[in-house]
Amino acid sequence: MKQLIDQNWLQEHNAKQEAAVISDYNALAEKLERSGIKIDTILEQAKQFTVAVPSWGVGTGGTRFARFPGKGEPRNIFEKLDDCSVIQLLSQATPAVSLHIPWDRPKDPSELRQYAEQYGLHFDAMNSNTFQDQIGQEESYKFGSLTHTNKAVREQAIAHNIDVVELGQKLGSKALTVWVGDGSNFPGQQHFKNSFTHYLDSIKAVYNSLPDDWNMLLEHKIFEPAFYSTVIQDWGSSYLAAKETGERCLSLVDLGHHAPNVNIEMIVSRLAQFGKLGGFHFNDSKYGDDDLDSGSINPYQLFLIFNELTDIRVQDPSYSPFYMLDQSHNVTDPVESLMYSAAEVQRAFVKSLLVDRNALTQYQEANDAMMAQASLKQAYNLDVEPILQMARLQAGGAIDPVSCYRASGYRAAVAKARPADPNKTGSGIV
Ligand code: RM4
Ligand code: MN
Ligand code: MN
């Protein structure tokens, strides 16, 4: 397998920390053993955990005010995959990449697939884009896409989604994520019922062209780019649309797409109870959809979400929703942010495995609020870093991905190899 950071060098880098990791791991094993938890079974699950990386996440993001591109930003999908391969190599938790079309449209899909495979990468859910006008496109999405008042615009948006599915099939993907920015900026601008009806008709048309082994994931977002109303603004609208559309049409929860303080873990439980929870876009936010790094603001919320997911998996071990990071890295090196965030999501997952579920159930049944919350906190407060480090070490990754990445000199090397085009603002969510 092709690797952009030398395996021997990586092993030497790890060697300096290896003894400390083993000692910390053994100490944690002893501690967990006292609660009847076998650390090796947790380690195995940590190693199995994966979260996809968004292709657009490896470019520097920005706000509507400005973007400050970093050095050596990837200039095309192949360079994006190079960066994704480094993220996977060091973190050992991100073997899949989620593409955004047309941003990442390849001339030759089989060439792109092979390019990914040489790194051991594959493609996660495909993302369509009808929130921007593309060069050469007949109709404009200024006033919407799948929900537009004009049938010709809706048909163009439907055709784009079908096209993305066809491309995804060539790349080995198994899902289409549909997020539309459709909505309105003024009260009265849009007829709520009519626009939702158009949405339903449009996604049904896309769904009907979906291969049998594919899922369609509907992503809701409370606001932006529309600031008064958004057609699929909440999980309720998403659920209704998914239910109306078909069995393989599911809801996708992007953590940042909710009002502050919304109880997202409860949304997770509701959607799952009715078989409609299909996937996640992980990120964090403080005020609005600011696409901050996963776990950077509210790691407890992330843990509570995984607590629900683990609860679901206790009942149905085969349950596996699509997990993806969806973040905008405006002030950090995107490679560092994505490695760090993948580990934060993995950390929340691992901690959720440590919850004593029998005890929790008993406290819930007995209405013992104090001990119920304490049983969650007991797991949350444990430092599981030695498990994450051991998982990466055994899988051939880096004990400490960020320090290893910095020491490797990768960014400086790509900065030389990828001179910035002064006329282009580069990739990233702008
Ligand atoms: C949206 C949404 C989508 C993502 C775009 C770039 O806010 O989160 O998932 O594809 O941003
Ligand atoms: Mn998203
Ligand atoms: Mn978003």
Coordinates of N, CA, C and O in Angstrom, one line a residue, residues 39-52 88 91-96 122 306 313 317 319-321 323 342 345-347 349-350 353 387-388 390-392 394-395:
I39 N -10.6 -4.8 29.2 CA -10.1 -3.7 28.3 C -9.9 -4.2 26.9 O -10.1 -3.4 25.9
D40 N -9.5 -5.4 26.7 CA -9.2 -5.9 25.3 C -10.4 -5.9 24.4 O -10.3 -5.6 23.2
T41 N -11.6 -6.2 25.0 CA -12.8 -6.1 24.2 C -13.1 -4.7 23.8 O -13.6 -4.4 22.7
I42 N -12.8 -3.7 24.7 CA -13.0 -2.3 24.4 C -12.0 -1.9 23.3 O -12.4 -1.2 22.3
L43 N -10.8 -2.4 23.4 CA -9.7 -2.0 22.5 C -10.1 -2.5 21.1 O -10.0 -1.8 20.1
E44 N -10.7 -3.7 21.0 CA -11.1 -4.3 19.7 C -12.1 -3.4 19.0 O -12.1 -3.1 17.8
Q45 N -13.1 -3.0 19.8 CA -14.2 -2.1 19.3 C -13.6 -0.8 18.9 O -14.1 -0.2 17.9
A46 N -12.7 -0.3 19.7 CA -12.0 1.0 19.3 C -11.4 0.9 17.9 O -11.4 1.8 17.1
K47 N -10.7 -0.2 17.7 CA -10.0 -0.4 16.5 C -10.9 -0.5 15.3 O -10.6 -0.2 14.2
Q48 N -12.1 -1.1 15.5 CA -13.1 -1.2 14.5 C -13.8 0.1 14.1 O -14.4 0.2 13.0
F49 N -13.7 1.1 15.0 CA -14.5 2.3 14.8 C -13.9 3.1 13.6 O -12.7 3.4 13.6
T50 N -14.8 3.6 12.8 CA -14.3 4.5 11.7 C -15.3 5.6 11.5 O -16.5 5.5 11.8
V51 N -14.8 6.7 11.0 CA -15.6 7.9 10.7 C -15.0 8.5 9.4 O -13.8 8.6 9.2
A52 N -15.9 8.8 8.4 CA -15.4 9.2 7.1 C -15.0 10.7 7.2 O -15.4 11.5 8.0
Q88 N -5.7 9.1 7.5 CA -6.0 7.7 7.8 C -4.7 7.0 8.3 O -4.8 6.3 9.3
S91 N -4.2 8.4 12.0 CA -5.3 8.2 12.9 C -5.9 6.8 12.9 O -6.5 6.3 13.9
Q92 N -5.7 6.1 11.8 CA -6.2 4.7 11.7 C -7.7 4.6 12.0 O -8.2 3.6 12.5
A93 N -8.5 5.7 11.8 CA -9.9 5.7 12.1 C -10.7 6.3 10.9 O -11.9 6.4 11.0
T94 N -10.1 6.6 9.8 CA -10.7 7.3 8.7 C -10.5 6.7 7.3 O -9.9 7.4 6.5
P95 N -10.8 5.5 7.1 CA -10.5 4.9 5.8 C -11.4 5.3 4.6 O -11.2 4.9 3.5
A96 N -12.5 6.1 4.9 CA -13.4 6.4 3.9 C -13.4 8.0 3.7 O -13.3 8.7 4.6
H122 N -11.5 4.2 0.6 CA -12.7 4.0 -0.2 C -13.7 5.1 0.0 O -13.4 6.0 0.8
F306 N -23.3 9.3 21.6 CA -22.8 7.9 21.5 C -23.5 7.0 22.5 O -23.6 5.8 22.3
R313 N -27.3 -0.2 19.8 CA -26.5 -1.3 19.3 C -26.6 -2.5 20.3 O -26.3 -3.7 19.9
P317 N -27.0 -5.3 17.3 CA -25.6 -5.1 17.0 C -25.2 -4.8 15.6 O -24.1 -4.4 15.3
Y319 N -26.6 -2.7 13.7 CA -26.9 -1.3 13.4 C -25.7 -0.5 13.1 O -24.8 -0.4 14.0
S320 N -25.5 0.1 11.9 CA -24.3 0.9 11.6 C -24.7 2.1 10.7 O -24.7 2.0 9.5
P321 N -25.0 3.2 11.3 CA -25.3 4.4 10.5 C -24.0 4.9 9.9 O -22.9 4.6 10.3
Y323 N -21.2 7.5 9.5 CA -20.5 8.5 10.3 C -19.5 9.3 9.4 O -18.7 8.7 8.8
A342 N -11.4 13.1 14.6 CA -11.7 11.7 14.4 C -11.5 11.0 15.8 O -12.3 10.2 16.2
V345 N -14.3 11.9 18.3 CA -15.5 11.1 18.0 C -15.3 9.6 18.5 O -16.1 9.1 19.2
Q346 N -14.1 9.1 18.2 CA -13.8 7.7 18.7 C -13.7 7.7 20.2 O -14.2 6.7 20.8
R347 N -13.3 8.7 20.8 CA -13.2 8.8 22.3 C -14.6 8.7 22.9 O -14.9 8.0 23.8
F349 N -17.2 7.5 21.5 CA -17.7 6.1 21.2 C -17.2 5.2 22.3 O -17.9 4.4 22.9
V350 N -15.9 5.2 22.5 CA -15.3 4.3 23.5 C -15.8 4.5 24.9 O -16.2 3.5 25.6
L353 N -19.1 2.9 25.6 CA -19.0 1.4 25.8 C -18.8 1.1 27.3 O -19.0 0.0 27.7
I387 N -6.4 3.7 25.6 CA -7.1 2.8 24.6 C -7.0 3.3 23.2 O -6.6 2.6 22.3
L388 N -7.2 4.6 23.0 CA -7.1 5.2 21.7 C -5.6 5.1 21.2 O -5.4 4.8 20.0
M390 N -3.3 2.9 22.1 CA -3.0 1.5 21.8 C -3.7 1.0 20.5 O -3.0 0.3 19.7
A391 N -4.9 1.5 20.3 CA -5.6 1.1 19.0 C -4.8 1.6 17.8 O -4.6 0.9 16.8
R392 N -4.3 2.8 17.9 CA -3.6 3.4 16.8 C -2.2 2.7 16.6 O -1.8 2.4 15.5
Q394 N -1.3 -0.4 17.5 CA -1.5 -1.7 17.0 C -1.9 -1.8 15.6 O -1.6 -2.7 14.8
A395 N -2.6 -0.7 15.1 CA -3.1 -0.7 13.8 C -2.1 -0.1 12.8 O -2.3 0.0 11.6

